[in-house]
Coordinates of C-alpha atoms in Angstrom, one line a residue:
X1 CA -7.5 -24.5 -22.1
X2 CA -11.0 -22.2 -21.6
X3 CA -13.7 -23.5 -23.6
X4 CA -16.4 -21.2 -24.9
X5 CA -19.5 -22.3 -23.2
X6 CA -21.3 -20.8 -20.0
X7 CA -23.3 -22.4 -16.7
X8 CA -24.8 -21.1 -13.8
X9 CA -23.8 -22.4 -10.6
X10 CA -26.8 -22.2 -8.2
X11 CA -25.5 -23.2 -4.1
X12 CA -28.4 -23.3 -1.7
X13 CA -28.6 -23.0 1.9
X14 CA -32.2 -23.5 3.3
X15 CA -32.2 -23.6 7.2
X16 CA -34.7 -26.2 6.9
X17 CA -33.0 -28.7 4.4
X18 CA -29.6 -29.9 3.1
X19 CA -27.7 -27.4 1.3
X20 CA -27.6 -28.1 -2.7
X21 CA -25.4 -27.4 -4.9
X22 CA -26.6 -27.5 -8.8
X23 CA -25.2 -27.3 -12.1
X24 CA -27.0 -26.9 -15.4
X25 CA -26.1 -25.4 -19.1
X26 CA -28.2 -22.4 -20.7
X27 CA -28.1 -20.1 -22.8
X28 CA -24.4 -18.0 -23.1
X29 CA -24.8 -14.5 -21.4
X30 CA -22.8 -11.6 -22.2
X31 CA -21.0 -11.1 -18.7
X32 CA -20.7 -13.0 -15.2
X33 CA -22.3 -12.1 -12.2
X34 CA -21.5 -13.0 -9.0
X35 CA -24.9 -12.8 -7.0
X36 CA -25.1 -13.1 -3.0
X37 CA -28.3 -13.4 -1.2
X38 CA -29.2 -14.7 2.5
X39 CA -30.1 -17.7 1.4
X40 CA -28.0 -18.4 -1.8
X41 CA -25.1 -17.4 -3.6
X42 CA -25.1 -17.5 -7.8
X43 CA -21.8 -17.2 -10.1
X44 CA -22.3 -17.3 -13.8
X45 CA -19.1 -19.6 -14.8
X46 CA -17.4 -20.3 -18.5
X47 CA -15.1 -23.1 -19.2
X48 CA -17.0 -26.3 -19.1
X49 CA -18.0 -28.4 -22.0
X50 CA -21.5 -27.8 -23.5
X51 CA -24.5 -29.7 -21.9
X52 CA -22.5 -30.5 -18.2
X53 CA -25.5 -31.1 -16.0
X54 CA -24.9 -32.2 -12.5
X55 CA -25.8 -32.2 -9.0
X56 CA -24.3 -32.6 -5.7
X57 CA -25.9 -33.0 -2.0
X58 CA -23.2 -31.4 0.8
X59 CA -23.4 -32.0 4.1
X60 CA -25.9 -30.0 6.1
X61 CA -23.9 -26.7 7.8
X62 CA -25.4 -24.0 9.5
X63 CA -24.4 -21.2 6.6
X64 CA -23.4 -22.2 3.0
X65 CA -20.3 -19.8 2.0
X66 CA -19.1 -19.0 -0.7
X67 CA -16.2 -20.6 -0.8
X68 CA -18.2 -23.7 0.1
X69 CA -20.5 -23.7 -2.6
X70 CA -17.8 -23.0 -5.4
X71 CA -15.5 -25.8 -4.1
X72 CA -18.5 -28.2 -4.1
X73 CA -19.6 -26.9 -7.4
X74 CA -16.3 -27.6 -9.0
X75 CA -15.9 -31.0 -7.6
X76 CA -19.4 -31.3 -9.0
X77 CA -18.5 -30.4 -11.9
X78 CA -15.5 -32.4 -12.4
X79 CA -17.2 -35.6 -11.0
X80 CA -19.7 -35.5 -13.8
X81 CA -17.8 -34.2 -16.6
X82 CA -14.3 -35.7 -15.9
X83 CA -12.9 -32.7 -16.2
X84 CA -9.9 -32.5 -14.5
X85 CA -9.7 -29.2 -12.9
X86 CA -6.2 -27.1 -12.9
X87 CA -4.4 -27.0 -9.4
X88 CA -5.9 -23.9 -8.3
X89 CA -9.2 -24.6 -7.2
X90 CA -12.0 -22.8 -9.1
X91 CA -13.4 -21.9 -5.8
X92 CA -10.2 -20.0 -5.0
X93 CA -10.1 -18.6 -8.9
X94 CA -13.4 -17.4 -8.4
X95 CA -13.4 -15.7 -5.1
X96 CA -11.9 -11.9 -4.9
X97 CA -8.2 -12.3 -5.1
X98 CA -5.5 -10.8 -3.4
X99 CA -1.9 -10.4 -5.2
X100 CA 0.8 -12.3 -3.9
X101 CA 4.6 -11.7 -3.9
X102 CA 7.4 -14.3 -4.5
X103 CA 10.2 -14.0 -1.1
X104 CA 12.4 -16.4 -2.4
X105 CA 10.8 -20.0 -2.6
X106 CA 7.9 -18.3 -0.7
X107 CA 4.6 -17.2 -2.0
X108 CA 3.2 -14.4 0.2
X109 CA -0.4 -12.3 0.1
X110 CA 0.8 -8.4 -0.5
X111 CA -1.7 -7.7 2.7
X112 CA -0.6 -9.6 5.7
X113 CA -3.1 -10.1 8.6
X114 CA -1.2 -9.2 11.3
X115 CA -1.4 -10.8 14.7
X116 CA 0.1 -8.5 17.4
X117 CA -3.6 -7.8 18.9
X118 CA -3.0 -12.0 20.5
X119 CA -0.3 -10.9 22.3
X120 CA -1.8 -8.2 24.7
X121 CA -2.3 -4.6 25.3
X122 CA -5.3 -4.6 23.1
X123 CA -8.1 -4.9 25.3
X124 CA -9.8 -8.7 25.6
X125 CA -9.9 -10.7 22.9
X126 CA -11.3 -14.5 22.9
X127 CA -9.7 -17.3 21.1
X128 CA -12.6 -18.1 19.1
X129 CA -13.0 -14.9 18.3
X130 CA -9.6 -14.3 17.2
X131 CA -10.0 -17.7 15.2
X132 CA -13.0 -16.3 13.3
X133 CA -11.6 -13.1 12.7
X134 CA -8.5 -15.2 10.8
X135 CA -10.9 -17.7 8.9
X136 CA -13.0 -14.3 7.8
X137 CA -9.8 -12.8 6.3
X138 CA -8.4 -16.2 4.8
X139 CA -11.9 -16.2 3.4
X140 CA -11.3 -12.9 1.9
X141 CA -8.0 -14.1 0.3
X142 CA -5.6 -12.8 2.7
X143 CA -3.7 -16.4 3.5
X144 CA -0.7 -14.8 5.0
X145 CA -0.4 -14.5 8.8
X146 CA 2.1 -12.8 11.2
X147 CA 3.0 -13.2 14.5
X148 CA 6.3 -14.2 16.8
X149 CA 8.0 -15.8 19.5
X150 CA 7.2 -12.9 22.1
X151 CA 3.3 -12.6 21.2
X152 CA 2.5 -14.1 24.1
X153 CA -0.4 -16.8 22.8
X154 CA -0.2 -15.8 19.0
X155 CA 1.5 -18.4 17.8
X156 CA -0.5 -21.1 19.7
X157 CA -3.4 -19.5 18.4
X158 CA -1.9 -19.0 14.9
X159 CA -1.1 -22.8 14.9
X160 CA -4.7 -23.8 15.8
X161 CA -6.0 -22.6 12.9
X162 CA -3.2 -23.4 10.2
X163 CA -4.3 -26.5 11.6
X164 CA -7.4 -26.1 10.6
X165 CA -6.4 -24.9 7.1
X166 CA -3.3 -26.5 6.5
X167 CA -2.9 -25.9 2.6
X168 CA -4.2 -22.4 3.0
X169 CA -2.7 -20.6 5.9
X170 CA 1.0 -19.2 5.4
X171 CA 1.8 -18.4 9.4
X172 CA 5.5 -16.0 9.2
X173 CA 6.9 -15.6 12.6
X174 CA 10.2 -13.8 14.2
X175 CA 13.0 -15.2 16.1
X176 CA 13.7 -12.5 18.8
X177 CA 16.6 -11.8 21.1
X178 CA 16.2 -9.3 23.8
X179 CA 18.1 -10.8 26.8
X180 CA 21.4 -12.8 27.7
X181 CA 22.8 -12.3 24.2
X182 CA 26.0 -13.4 24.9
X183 CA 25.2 -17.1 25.9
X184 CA 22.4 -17.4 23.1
X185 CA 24.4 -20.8 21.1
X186 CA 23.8 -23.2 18.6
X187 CA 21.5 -25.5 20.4
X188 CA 19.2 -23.0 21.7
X189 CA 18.4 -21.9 17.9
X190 CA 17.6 -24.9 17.0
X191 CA 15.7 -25.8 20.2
X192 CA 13.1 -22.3 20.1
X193 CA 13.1 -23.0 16.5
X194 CA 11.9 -26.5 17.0
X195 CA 9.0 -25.2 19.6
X196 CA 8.1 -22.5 17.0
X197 CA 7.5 -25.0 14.5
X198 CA 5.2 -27.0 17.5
X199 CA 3.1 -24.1 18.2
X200 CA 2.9 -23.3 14.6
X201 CA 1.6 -27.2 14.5
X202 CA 4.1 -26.9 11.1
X203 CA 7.2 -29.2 10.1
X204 CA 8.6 -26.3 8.5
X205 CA 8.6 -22.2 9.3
X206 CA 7.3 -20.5 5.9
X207 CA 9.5 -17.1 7.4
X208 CA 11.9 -16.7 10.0
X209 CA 12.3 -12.8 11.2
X210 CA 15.4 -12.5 12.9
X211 CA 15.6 -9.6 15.9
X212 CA 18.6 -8.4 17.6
X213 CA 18.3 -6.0 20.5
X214 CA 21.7 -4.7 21.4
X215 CA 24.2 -4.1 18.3
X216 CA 26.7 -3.6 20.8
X217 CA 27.0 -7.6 21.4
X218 CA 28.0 -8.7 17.5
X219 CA 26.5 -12.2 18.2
X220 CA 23.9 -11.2 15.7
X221 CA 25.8 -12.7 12.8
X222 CA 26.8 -16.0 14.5
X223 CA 23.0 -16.1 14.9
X224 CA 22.0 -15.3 12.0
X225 CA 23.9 -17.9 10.1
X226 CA 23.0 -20.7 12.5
X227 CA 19.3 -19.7 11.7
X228 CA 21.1 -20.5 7.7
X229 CA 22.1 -24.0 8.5
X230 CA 18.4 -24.9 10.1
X231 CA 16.9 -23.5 6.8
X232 CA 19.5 -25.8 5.3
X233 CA 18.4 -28.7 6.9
X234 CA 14.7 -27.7 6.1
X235 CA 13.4 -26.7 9.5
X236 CA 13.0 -22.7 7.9
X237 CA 11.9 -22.4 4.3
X238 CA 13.3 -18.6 4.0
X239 CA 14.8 -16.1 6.6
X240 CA 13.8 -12.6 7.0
X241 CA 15.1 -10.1 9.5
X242 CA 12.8 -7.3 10.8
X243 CA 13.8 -3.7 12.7
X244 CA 17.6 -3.7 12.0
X245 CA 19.4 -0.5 10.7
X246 CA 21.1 -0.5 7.3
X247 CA 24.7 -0.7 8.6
X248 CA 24.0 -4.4 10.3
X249 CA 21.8 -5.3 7.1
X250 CA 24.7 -5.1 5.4
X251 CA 27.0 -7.1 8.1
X252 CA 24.2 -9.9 7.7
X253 CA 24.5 -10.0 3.6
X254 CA 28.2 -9.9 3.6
X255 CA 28.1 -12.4 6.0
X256 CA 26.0 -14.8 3.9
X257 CA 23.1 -14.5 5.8
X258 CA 20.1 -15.3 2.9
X259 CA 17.8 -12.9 3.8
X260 CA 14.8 -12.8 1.1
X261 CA 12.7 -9.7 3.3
X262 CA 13.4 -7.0 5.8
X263 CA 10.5 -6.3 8.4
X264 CA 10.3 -2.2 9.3
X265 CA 7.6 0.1 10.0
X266 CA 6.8 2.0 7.0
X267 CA 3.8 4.6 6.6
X268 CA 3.2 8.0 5.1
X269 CA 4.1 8.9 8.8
X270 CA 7.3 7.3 8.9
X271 CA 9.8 7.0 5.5
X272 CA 12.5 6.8 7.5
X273 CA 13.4 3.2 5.9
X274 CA 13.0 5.3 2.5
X275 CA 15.2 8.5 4.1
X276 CA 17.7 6.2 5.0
X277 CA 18.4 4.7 1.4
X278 CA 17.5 1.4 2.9
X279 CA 14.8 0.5 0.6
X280 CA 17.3 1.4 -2.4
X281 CA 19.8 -1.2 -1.2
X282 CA 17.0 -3.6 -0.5
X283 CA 16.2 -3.5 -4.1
X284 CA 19.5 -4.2 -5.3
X285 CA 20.3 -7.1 -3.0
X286 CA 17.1 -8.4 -3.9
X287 CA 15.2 -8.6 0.0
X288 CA 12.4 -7.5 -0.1
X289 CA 10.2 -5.2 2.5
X290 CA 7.6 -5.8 4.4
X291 CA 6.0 -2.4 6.5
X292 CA 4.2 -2.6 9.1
X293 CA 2.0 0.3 11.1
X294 CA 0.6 1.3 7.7
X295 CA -2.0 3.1 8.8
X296 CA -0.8 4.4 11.9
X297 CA -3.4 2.0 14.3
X298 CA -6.5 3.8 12.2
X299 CA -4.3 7.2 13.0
X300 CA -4.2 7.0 9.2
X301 CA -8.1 7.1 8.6
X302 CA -11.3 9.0 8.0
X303 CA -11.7 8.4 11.7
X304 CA -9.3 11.4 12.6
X305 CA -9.7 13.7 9.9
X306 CA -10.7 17.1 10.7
X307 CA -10.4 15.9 14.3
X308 CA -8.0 16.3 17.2
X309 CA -5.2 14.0 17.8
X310 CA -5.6 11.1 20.0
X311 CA -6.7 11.6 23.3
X312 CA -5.2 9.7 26.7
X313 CA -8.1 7.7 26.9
X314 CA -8.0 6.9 22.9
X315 CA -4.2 5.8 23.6
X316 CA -5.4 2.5 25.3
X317 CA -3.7 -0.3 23.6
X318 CA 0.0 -0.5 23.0
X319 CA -0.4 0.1 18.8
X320 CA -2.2 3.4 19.7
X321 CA 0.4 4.4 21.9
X322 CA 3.0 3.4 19.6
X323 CA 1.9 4.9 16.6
X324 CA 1.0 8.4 18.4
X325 CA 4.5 8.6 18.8
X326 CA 5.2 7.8 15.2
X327 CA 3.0 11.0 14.5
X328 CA 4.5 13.1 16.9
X329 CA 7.7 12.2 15.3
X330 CA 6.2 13.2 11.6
X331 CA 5.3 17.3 12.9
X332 CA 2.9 18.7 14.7
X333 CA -0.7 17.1 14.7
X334 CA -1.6 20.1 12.2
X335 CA 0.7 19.2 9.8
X336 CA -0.8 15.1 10.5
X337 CA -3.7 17.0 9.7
X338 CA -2.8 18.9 6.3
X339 CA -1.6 14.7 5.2
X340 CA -4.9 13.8 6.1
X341 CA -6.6 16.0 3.9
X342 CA -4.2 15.3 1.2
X343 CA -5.0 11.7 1.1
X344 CA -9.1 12.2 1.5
X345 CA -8.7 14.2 -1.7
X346 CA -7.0 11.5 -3.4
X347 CA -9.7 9.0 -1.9
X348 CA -12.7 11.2 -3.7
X349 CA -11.1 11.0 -7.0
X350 CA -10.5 7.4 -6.8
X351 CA -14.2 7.2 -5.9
X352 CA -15.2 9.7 -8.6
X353 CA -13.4 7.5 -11.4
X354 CA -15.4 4.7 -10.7
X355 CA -12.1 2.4 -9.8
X356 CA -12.8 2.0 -5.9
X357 CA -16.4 3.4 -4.7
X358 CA -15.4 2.6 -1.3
X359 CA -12.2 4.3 -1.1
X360 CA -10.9 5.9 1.9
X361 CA -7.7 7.2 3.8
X362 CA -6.4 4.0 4.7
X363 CA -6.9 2.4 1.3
X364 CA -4.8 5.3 0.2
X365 CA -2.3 4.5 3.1
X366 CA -2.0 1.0 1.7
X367 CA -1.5 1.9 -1.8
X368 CA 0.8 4.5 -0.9
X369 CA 3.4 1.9 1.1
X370 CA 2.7 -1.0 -1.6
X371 CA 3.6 1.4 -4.3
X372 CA 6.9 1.9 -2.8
X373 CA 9.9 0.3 -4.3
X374 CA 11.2 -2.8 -2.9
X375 CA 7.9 -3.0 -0.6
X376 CA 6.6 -6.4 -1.4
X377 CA 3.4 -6.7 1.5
X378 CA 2.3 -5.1 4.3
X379 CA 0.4 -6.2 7.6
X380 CA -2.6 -4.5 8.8
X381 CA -3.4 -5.8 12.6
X382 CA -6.5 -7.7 12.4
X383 CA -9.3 -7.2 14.8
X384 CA -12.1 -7.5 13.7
X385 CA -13.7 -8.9 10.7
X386 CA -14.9 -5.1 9.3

């Protein structure tokens, strides 16, 4: 229960002394502020018993964040007060959140960070690098990561730092099968499931993708439900399947197959999941979508608007290349063109109403996918930290 008292929460970070963190009542203000500074980082706070005075020394780091200095504030807090604080930390309350989704007994961000970049054909790319780039967005409140058995290093990677952030980091993979269909058995599920779950450094799989490459070997379901018995036996918390047409989605439900989400590529560029009448079926079995290439490898951006369509030398990783064929599927690079402008006009009256002054394209590429029926998140490739 929220009691009606504010504090100011003070964290700071000199480079020549331990970080502080302090605590102290004053007088109740009319709004919080959230206040971010080189050197310090403020948050007005209400909820804590009248005259809660405390303070706490943390261990000396090179930069205080944000996240640091509400988690030690809170434990601060409780320490002196005996509070006891609710299971969400108030560090994560406080931070910028991003809405989740429920996938069955999973608990999903709606934005993925996506983790294709790790596998190659996306230009160098250090693992430290690629580990700060995940921390940054986890930071940021995205705590759900994809990657998948054919990656190449993603999932060792991926399983480094849910490691390092093991009550945080949600890592969703994919079980793929490309080759030698026919002698795929029992035992070798369980065995690549098993090494998943070792480079994952996880007892359990949060989300299990299945992939089947050649419909015309109808293994798929024998696979599918021998994926069923692992989550059975708690070795996969839910199963998903990613990139299969409607008619074999419906082979896998009839089947028994429990699939809770359905992994496609999904843009203004590309509706055919939408076309198809596969999203309306996914809503009433109750699995859920996940799109990917939602904005197109930044095809969907402010970067090519009133510009010409990617050159050879632009087409230099695999996404690029993949997704310039998504837009040369959608019309001529005119018509590409014509969408463009459509969604920058939409961006400068979401900037005009005050609701998002940073608005642009791909925002509106986001909103545009998450606003479609049945799509529960989507995954942006993360490469940066921008």
């Amino acid at each position: 229960m929220w009691l009606h008292f504010q504090f100011i929460v003070v964290a700071t970070a000199l480079l020549s002394t331990t970080p502080k963190c302090h605590v102290s009542a004053f007088s109740p203000p009319s709004k919080i502020v959230c206040q971010t500074t080189s050197t310090s980082t403020s948050l007005l706070l209400s909820s804590f018993p009248e005259d809660t005075e405390c303070s706490l020394i943390l261990p000396t780091t090179p930069e205080l964040t944000r996240r640091d200095a509400f988690t030690a504030a809170a434990k601060a807090i409780a320490t002196s007060s005996g509070l006891i604080l609710p299971q969400t930390s108030l560090a994560e309350a406080l931070l910028p959140q991003v809405p989740t989704v429920q996938l069955g007994t999973l608990k999903i961000t709606r934005t993925i960070q996506g983790q294709w970049q790790l596998a190659g054909g996306h230009g160098r790319i250090s693992e430290s690098q690629a580990l700060e780039n995940m921390k940054a967005h986890l930071d940021a409140g995205i705590s759900t990561l994809d990657t998948a058995d054919i990656y190449g290093p993603s999932e060792l990677i991926v399983g480094k730092f849910v490691k390092s952030q093991p009550k945080q980091a949600i890592p969703c993979t994919k079980f793929c099968c490309f080759r030698y269909l026919e002698e795929i058995n029992r035992d070798e599920v369980r065995l690549r499931i098993q090494k998943a779950c070792e480079r994952l450094q996880v007892s359990k799989l949060p989300l299990v993708a299945f992939f089947w490459g050649n419909y015309d070997v109808k293994k798929y379901i024998d696979v599918a439900l021998w994926l069923a018995e692992l989550k059975e036996e708690g070795l996969i918390q839910e199963i998903g399947a990613t990139n299969f047409d409607l008619k074999r989605l419906k082979e896998l439900k009839a089947a028994g197959v429990p699939l809770v989400s359905h992994q496609v590529q999904l843009s203004a560029l590309d509706r055919r999941p939408v076309q198809s009448g596969m999203t309306d079926w996914c809503v009433e079995n109750n699995i859920s979508l996940i799109g990917f290439g939602t904005v197109a490898s930044g095809i969907l951006s402010n970067e090519y608007l009133n510009k010409g369509a990617p050159t050879p030398e632009e087409k230099n990783t695999a996404s690029m290349r993949m997704y310039s064929n998504t837009a040369a599927r959608f019309g001529p690079w005119s018509l590409v063109q014509e969408l463009l402008q459509t969604m920058d006009g939409v961006a400068a009256e979401v900037r005009s109403s005050g609701r998002c002054p940073q608005c642009n394209i791909s925002n509106i590429a986001q909103r545009y996918v998450l606003d479609t029926p049945g799509v529960a998140s989507i995954i942006i490739g993360m490469r940066n930290q921008v």
